[in-house]
Short mmCIF file of N, CA and C in Angstrom, two decimals:
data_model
loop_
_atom_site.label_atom_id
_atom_site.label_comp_id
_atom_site.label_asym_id
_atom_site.label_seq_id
_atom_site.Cartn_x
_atom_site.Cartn_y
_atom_site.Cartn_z
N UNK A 1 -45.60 30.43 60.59
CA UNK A 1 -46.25 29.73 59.50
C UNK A 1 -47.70 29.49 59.86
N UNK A 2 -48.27 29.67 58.99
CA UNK A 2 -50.20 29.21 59.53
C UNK A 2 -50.17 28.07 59.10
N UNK A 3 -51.37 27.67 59.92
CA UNK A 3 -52.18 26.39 59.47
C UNK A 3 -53.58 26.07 59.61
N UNK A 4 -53.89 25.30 58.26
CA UNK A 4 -55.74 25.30 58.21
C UNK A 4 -55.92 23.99 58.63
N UNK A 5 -56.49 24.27 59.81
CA UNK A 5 -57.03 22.95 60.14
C UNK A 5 -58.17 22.10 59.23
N UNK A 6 -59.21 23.20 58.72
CA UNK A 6 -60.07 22.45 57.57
C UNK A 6 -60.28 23.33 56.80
N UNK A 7 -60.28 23.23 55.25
CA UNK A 7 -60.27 23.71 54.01
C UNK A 7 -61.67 23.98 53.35
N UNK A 8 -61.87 25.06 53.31
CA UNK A 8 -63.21 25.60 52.90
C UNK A 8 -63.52 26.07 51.55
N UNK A 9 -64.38 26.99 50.78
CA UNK A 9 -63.71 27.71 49.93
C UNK A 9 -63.35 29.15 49.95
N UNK A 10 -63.91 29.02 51.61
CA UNK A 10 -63.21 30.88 52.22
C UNK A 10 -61.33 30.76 52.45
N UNK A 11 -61.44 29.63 52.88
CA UNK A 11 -59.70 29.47 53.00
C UNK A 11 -58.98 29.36 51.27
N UNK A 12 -60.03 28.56 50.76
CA UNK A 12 -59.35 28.44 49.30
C UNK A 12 -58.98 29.94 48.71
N UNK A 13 -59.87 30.96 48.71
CA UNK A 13 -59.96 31.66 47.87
C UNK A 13 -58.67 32.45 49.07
N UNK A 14 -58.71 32.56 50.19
CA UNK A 14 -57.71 33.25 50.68
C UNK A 14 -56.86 33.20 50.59
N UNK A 15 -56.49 31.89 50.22
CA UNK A 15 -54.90 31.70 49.92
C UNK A 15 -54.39 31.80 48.83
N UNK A 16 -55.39 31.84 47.80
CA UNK A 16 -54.84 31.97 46.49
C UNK A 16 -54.60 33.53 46.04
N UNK A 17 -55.63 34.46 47.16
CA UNK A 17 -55.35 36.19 47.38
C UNK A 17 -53.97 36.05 47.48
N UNK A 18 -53.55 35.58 49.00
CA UNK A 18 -52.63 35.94 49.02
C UNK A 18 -51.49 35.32 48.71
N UNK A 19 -51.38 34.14 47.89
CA UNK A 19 -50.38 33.91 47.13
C UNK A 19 -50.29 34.67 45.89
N UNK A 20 -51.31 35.53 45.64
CA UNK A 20 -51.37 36.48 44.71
C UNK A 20 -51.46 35.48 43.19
N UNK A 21 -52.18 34.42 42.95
CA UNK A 21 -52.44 33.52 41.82
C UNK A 21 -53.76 33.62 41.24
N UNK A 22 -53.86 33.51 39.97
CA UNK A 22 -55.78 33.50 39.28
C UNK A 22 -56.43 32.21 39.63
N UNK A 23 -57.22 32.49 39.53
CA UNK A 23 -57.63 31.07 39.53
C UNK A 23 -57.12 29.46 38.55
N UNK A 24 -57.08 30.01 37.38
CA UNK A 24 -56.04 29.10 36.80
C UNK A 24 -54.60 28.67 37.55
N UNK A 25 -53.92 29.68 37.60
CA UNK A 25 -52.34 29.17 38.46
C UNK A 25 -52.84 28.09 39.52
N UNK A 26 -53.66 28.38 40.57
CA UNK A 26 -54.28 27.51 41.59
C UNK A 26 -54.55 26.18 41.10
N UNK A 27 -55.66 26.27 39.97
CA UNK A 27 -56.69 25.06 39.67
C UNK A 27 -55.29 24.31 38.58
N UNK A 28 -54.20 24.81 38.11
CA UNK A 28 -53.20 23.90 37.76
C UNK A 28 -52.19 23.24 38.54
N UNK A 29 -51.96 24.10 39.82
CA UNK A 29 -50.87 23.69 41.07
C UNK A 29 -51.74 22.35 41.42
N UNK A 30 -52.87 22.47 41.78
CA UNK A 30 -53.89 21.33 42.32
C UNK A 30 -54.42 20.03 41.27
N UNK A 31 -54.44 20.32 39.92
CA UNK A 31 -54.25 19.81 38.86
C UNK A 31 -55.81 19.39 39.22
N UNK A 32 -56.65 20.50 38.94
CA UNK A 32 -58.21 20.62 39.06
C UNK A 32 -58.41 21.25 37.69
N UNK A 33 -60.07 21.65 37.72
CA UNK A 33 -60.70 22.47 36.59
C UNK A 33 -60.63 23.84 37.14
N UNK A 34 -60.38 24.72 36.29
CA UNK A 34 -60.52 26.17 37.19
C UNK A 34 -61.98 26.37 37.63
N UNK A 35 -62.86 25.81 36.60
CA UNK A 35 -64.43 26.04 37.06
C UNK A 35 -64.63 24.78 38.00
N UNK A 36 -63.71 23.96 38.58
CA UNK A 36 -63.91 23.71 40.53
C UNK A 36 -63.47 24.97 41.63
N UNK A 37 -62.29 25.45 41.13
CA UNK A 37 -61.95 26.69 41.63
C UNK A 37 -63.36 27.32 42.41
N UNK A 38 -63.14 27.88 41.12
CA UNK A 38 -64.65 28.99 40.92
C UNK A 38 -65.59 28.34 41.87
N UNK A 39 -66.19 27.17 41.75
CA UNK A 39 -67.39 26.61 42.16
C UNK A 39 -66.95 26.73 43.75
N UNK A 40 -65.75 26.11 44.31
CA UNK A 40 -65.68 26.29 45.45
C UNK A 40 -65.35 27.28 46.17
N UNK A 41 -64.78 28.70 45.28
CA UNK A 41 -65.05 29.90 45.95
C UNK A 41 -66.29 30.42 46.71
N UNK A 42 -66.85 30.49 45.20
CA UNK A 42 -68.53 30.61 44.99
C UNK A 42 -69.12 29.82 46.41
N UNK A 43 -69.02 28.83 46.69
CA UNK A 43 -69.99 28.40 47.70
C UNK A 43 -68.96 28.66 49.06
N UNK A 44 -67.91 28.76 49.30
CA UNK A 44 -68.01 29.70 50.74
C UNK A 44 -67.10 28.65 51.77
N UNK A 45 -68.21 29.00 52.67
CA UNK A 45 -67.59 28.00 54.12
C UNK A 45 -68.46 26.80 53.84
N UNK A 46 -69.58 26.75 52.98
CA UNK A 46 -70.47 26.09 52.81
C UNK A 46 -69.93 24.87 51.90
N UNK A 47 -68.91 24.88 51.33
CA UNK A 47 -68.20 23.79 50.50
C UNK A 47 -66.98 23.33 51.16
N UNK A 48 -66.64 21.93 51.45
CA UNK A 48 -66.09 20.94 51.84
C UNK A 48 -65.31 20.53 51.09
N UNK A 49 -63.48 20.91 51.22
CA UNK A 49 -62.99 20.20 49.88
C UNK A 49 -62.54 18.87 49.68
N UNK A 50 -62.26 18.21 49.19
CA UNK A 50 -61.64 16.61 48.73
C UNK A 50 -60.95 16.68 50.00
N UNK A 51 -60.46 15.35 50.56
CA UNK A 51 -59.17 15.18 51.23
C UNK A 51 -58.11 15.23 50.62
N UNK A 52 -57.67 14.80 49.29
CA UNK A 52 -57.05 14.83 48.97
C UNK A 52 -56.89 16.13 48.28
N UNK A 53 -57.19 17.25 48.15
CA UNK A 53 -57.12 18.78 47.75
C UNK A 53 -56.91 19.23 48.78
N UNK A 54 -57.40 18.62 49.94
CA UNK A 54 -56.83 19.58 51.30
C UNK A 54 -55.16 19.24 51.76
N UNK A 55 -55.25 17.92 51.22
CA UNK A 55 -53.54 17.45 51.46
C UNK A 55 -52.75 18.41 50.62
N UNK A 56 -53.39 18.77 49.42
CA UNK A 56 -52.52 19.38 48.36
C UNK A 56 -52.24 20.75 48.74
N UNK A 57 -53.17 21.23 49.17
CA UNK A 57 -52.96 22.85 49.89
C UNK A 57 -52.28 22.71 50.49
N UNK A 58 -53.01 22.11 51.66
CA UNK A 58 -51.56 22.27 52.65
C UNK A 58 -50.33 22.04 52.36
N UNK A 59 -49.72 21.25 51.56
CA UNK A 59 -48.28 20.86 51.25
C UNK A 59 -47.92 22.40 50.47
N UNK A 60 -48.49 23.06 49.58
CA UNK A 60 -48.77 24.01 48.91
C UNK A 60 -48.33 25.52 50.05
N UNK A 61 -49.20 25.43 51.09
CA UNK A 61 -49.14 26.53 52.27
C UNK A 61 -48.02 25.82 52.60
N UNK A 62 -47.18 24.83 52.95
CA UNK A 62 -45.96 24.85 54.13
C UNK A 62 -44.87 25.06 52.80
N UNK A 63 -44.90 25.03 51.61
CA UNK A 63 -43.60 25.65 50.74
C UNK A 63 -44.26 26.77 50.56
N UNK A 64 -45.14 27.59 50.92
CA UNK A 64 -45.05 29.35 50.67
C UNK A 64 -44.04 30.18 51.23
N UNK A 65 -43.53 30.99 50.84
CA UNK A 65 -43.17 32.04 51.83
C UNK A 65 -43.72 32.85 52.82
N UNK A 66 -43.19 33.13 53.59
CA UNK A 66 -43.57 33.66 55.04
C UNK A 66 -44.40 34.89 54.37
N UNK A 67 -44.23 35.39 53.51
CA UNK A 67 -45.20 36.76 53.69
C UNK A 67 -46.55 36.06 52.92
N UNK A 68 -45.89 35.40 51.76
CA UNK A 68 -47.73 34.29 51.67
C UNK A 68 -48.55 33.61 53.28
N UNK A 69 -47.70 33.86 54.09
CA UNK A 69 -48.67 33.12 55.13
C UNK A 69 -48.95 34.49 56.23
N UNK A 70 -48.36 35.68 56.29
CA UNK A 70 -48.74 36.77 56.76
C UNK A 70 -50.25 37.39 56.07
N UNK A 71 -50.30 36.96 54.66
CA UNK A 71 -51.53 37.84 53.84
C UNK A 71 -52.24 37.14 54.03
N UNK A 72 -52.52 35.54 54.13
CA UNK A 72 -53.37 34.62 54.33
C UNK A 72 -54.04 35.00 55.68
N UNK A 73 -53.22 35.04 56.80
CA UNK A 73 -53.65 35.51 58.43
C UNK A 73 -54.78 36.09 58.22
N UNK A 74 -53.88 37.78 57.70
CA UNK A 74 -54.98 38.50 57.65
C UNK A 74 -55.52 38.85 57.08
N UNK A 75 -56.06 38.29 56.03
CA UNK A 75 -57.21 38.09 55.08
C UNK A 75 -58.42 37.35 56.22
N UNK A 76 -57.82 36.26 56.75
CA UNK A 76 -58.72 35.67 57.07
C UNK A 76 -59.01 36.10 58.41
N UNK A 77 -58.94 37.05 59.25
CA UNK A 77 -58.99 37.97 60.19
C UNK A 77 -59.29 39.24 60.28
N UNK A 78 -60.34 39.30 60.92
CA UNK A 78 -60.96 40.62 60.98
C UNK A 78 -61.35 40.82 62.80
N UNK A 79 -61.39 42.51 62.30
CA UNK A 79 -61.48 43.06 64.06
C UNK A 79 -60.37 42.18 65.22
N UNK A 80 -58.97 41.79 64.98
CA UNK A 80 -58.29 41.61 65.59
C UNK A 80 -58.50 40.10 65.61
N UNK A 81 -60.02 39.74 65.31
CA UNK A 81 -59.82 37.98 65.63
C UNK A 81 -59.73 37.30 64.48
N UNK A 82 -59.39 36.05 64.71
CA UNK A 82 -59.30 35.18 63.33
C UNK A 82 -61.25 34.51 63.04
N UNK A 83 -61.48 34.97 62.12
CA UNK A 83 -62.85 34.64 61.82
C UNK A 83 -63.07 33.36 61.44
N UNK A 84 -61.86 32.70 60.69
CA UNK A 84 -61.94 30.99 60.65
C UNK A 84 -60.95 30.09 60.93
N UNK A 85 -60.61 29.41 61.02
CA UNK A 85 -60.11 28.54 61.57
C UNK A 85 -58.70 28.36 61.20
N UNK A 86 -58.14 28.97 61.33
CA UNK A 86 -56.24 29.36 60.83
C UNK A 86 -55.36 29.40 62.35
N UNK A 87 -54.45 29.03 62.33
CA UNK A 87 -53.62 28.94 63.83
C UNK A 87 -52.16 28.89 62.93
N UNK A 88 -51.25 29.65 63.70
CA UNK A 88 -49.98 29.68 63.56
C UNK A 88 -49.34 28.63 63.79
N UNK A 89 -48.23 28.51 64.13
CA UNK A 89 -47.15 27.33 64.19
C UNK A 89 -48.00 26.52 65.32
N UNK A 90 -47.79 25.48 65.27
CA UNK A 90 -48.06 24.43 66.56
C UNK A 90 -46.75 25.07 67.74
N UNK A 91 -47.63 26.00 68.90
CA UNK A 91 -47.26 26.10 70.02
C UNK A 91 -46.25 25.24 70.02
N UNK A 92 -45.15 24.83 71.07
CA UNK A 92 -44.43 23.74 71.80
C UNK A 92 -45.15 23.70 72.62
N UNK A 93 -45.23 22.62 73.84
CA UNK A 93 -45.74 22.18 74.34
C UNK A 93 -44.83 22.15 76.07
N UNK A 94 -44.86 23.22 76.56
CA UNK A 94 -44.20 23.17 77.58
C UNK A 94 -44.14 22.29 78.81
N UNK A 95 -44.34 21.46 78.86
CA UNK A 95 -44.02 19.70 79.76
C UNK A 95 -42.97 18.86 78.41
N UNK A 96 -43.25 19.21 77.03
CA UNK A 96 -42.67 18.24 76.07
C UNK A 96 -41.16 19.38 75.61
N UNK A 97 -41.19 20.58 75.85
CA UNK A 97 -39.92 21.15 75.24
C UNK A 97 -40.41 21.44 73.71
N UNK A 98 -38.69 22.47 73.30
CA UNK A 98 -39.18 23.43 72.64
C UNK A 98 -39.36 22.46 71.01
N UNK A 99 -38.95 21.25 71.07
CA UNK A 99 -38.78 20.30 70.07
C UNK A 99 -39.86 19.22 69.54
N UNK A 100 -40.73 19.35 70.58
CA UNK A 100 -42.38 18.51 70.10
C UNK A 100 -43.10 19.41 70.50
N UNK A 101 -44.26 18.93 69.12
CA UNK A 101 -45.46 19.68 69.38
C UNK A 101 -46.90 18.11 68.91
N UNK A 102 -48.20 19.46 69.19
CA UNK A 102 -48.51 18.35 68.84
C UNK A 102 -49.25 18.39 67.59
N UNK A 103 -49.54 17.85 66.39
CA UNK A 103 -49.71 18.22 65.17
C UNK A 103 -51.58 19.28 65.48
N UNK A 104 -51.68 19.81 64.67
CA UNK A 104 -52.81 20.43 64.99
C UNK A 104 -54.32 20.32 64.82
N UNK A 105 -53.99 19.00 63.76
CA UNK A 105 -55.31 18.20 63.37
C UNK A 105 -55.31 16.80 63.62
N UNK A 106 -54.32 16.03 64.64
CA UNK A 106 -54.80 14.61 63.97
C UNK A 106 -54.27 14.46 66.17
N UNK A 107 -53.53 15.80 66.44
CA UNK A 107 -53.32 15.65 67.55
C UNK A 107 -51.80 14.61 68.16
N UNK A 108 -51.51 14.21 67.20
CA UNK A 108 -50.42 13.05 67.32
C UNK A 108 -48.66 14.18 68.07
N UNK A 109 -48.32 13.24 68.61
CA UNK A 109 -47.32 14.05 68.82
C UNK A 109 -45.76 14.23 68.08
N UNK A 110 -45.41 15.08 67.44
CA UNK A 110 -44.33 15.42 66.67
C UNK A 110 -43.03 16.18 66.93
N UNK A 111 -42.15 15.63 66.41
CA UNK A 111 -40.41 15.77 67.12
C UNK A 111 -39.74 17.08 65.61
N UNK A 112 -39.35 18.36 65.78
CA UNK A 112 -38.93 18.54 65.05
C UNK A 112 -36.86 18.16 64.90
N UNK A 113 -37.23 17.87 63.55
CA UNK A 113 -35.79 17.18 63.08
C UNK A 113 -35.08 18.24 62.03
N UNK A 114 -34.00 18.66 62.70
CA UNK A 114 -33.43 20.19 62.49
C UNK A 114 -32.77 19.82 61.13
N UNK A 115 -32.68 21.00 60.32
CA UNK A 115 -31.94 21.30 59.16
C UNK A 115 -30.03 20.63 59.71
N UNK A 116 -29.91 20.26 58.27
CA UNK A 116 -28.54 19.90 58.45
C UNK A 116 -27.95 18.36 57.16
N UNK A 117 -27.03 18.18 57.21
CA UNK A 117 -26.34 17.17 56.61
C UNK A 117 -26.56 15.77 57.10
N UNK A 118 -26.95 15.21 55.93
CA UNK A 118 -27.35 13.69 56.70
C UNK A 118 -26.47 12.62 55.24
N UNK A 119 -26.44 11.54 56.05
CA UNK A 119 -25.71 10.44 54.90
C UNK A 119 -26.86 10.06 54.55
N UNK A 120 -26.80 9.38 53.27
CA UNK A 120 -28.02 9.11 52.22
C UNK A 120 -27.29 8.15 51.55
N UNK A 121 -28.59 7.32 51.35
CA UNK A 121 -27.94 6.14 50.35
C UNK A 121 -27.17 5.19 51.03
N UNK A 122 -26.87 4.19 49.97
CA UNK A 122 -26.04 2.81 50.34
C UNK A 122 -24.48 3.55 50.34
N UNK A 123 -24.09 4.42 49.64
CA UNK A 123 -22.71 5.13 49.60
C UNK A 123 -22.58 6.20 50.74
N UNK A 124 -23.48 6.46 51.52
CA UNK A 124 -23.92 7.79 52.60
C UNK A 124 -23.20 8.69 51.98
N UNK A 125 -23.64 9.28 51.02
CA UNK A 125 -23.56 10.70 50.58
C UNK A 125 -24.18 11.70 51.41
N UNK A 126 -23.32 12.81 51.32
CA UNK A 126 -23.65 13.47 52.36
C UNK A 126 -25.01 14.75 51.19
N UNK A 127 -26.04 14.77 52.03
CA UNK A 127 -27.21 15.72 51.37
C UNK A 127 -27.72 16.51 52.49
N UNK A 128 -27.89 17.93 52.07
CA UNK A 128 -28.68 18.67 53.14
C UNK A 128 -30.46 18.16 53.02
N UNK A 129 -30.72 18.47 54.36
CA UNK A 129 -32.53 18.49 54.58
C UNK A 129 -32.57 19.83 55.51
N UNK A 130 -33.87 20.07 54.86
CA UNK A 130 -34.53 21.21 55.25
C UNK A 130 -34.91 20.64 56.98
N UNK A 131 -35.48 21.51 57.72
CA UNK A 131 -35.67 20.87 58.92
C UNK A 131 -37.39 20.62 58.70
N UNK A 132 -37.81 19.61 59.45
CA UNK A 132 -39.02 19.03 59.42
C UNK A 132 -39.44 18.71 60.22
N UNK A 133 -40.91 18.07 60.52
CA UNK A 133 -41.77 17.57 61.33
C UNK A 133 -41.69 16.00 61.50
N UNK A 134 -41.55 15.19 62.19
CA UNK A 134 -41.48 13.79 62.25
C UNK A 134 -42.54 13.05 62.91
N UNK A 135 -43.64 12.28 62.74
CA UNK A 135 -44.50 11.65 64.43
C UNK A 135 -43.39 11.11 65.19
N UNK A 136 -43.54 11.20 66.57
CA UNK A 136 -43.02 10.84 67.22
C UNK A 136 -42.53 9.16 67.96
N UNK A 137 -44.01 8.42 67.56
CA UNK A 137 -44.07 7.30 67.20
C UNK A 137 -44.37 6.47 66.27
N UNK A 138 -44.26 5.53 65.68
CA UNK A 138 -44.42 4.58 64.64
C UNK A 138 -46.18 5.10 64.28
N UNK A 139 -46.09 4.73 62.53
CA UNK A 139 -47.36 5.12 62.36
C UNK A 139 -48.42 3.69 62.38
N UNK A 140 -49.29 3.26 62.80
CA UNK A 140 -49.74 1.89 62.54
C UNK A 140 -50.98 1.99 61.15
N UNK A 141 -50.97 0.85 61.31
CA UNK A 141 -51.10 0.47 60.11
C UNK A 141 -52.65 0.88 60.02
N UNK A 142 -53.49 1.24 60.61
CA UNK A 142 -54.87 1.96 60.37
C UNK A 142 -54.65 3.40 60.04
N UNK A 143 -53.53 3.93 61.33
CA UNK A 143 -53.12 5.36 60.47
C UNK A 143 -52.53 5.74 59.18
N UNK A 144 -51.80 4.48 58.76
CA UNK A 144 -51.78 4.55 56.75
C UNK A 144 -52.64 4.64 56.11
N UNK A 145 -53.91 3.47 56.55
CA UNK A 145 -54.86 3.63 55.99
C UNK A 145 -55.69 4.97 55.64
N UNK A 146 -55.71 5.47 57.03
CA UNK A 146 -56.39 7.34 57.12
C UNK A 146 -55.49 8.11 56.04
N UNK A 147 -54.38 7.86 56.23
CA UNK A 147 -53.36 8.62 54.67
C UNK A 147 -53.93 8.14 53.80
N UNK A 148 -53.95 6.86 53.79
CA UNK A 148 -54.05 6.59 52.07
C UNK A 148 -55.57 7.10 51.84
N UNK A 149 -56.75 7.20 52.50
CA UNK A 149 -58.20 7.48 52.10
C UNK A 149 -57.65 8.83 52.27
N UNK A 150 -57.42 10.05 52.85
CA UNK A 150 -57.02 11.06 52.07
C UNK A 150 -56.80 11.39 51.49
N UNK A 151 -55.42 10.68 50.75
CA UNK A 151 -54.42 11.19 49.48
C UNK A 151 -54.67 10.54 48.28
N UNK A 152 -55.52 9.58 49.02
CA UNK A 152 -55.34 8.82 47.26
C UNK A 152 -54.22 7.88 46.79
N UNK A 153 -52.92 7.82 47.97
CA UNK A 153 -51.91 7.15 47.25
C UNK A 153 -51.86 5.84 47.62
N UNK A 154 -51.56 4.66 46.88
CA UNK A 154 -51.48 3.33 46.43
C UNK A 154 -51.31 2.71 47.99
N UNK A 155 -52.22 1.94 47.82
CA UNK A 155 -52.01 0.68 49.36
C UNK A 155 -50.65 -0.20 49.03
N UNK A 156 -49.80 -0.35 50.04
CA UNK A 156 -48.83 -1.26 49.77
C UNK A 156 -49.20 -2.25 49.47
N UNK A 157 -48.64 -2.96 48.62
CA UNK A 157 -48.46 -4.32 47.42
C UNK A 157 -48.84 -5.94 48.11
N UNK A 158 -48.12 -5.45 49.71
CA UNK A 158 -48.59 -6.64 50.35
C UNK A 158 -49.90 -6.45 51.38
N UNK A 159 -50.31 -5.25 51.05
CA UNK A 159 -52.08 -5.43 51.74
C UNK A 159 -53.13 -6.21 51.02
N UNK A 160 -53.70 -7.21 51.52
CA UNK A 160 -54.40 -8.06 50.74
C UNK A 160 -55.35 -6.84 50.28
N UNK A 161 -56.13 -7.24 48.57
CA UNK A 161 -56.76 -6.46 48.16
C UNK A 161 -56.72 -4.64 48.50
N UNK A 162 -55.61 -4.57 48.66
CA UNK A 162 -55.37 -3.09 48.97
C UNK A 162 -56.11 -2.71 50.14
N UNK A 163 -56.42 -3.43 51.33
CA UNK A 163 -56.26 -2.81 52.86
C UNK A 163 -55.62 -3.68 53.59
N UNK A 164 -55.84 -2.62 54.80
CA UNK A 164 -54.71 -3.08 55.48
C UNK A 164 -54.82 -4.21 56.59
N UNK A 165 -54.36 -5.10 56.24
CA UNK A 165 -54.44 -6.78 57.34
C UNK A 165 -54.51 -6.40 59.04
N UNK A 166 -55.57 -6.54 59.22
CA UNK A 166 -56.33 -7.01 60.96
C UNK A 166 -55.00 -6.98 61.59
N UNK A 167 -54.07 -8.10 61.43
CA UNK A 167 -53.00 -7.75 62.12
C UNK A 167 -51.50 -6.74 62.26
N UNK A 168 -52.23 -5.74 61.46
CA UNK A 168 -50.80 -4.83 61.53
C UNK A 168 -51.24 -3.61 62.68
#
């Protein structure tokens, strides 16, 4: 699986090659204008996208299929090297085993939590999960904050004025 460490509009436009989408399909998955699309093709490595558009890609790149992330590679690779900033799976980490790694942008360390049947709910119904990435330790409460100024999504209810209290 690849991964963009930072979102350009050379990565934008690459991935939307090789997800094989127009610019519309894209600029509606992202729930943008297609003429942002455009604009951030158009300007290159030279354009910087939202944090929160880079959250959206990426969530976008880890449900592609494997051959969407083979055309992405090498699109974005030439003469054998990678020309921008794309890296495959997070290595394991051989002192940590084949089960943590360490995320590839924020550096934190992560436990993968294997596919399988888990109880859910107050009734523990039994539901499959896909296998996933977990941090390995508790997130604190400044690192929500860094989520939430990324994504955009709602400060919890009990953060005074929507940040987050000195003491968490």
């Amino acid at each position: 699986m690849a991964i963009v460490p930072e979102w350009s509009g050379v990565e934008l436009r690459a991935f939307r090659v090789a997800a094989r989408w127009s610019q519309a399909d894209l600029a509606a998955r992202l729930e943008v204008s297609e003429r942002g699309i455009a604009k951030a093709e158009a300007a290159g490595s030279g354009h910087s996208l939202r944090p929160i558009t880079q959250a959206m890609l990426d969530d976008l790149l880890r449900q592609a299929p494997s051959d969407v992330h083979a055309r992405l590679v090498n699109l974005l690779t030439r003469d054998g090297e990678t020309t921008y900033p794309v890296v495959a799976d997070p290595e394991p980490d051989p002192v940590l085993g084949d089960h943590f790694v360490k995320h590839p942008r924020d550096g934190k360390l992560m436990v993968e939590v294997t596919a399988g049947i888990y109880l859910a709910g107050p009734e523990d119904e039994p539901r499959w999960e896909d296998t996933f990435w977990l941090d390995a330790h508790p997130v604190t409460g400044s690192d929500y904050a860094r989520f939430i100024a990324a994504t955009g999504h709602r400060a919890p209810e009990h953060w005074p004025e929507g940040r987050c209290p000195i003491d968490l």
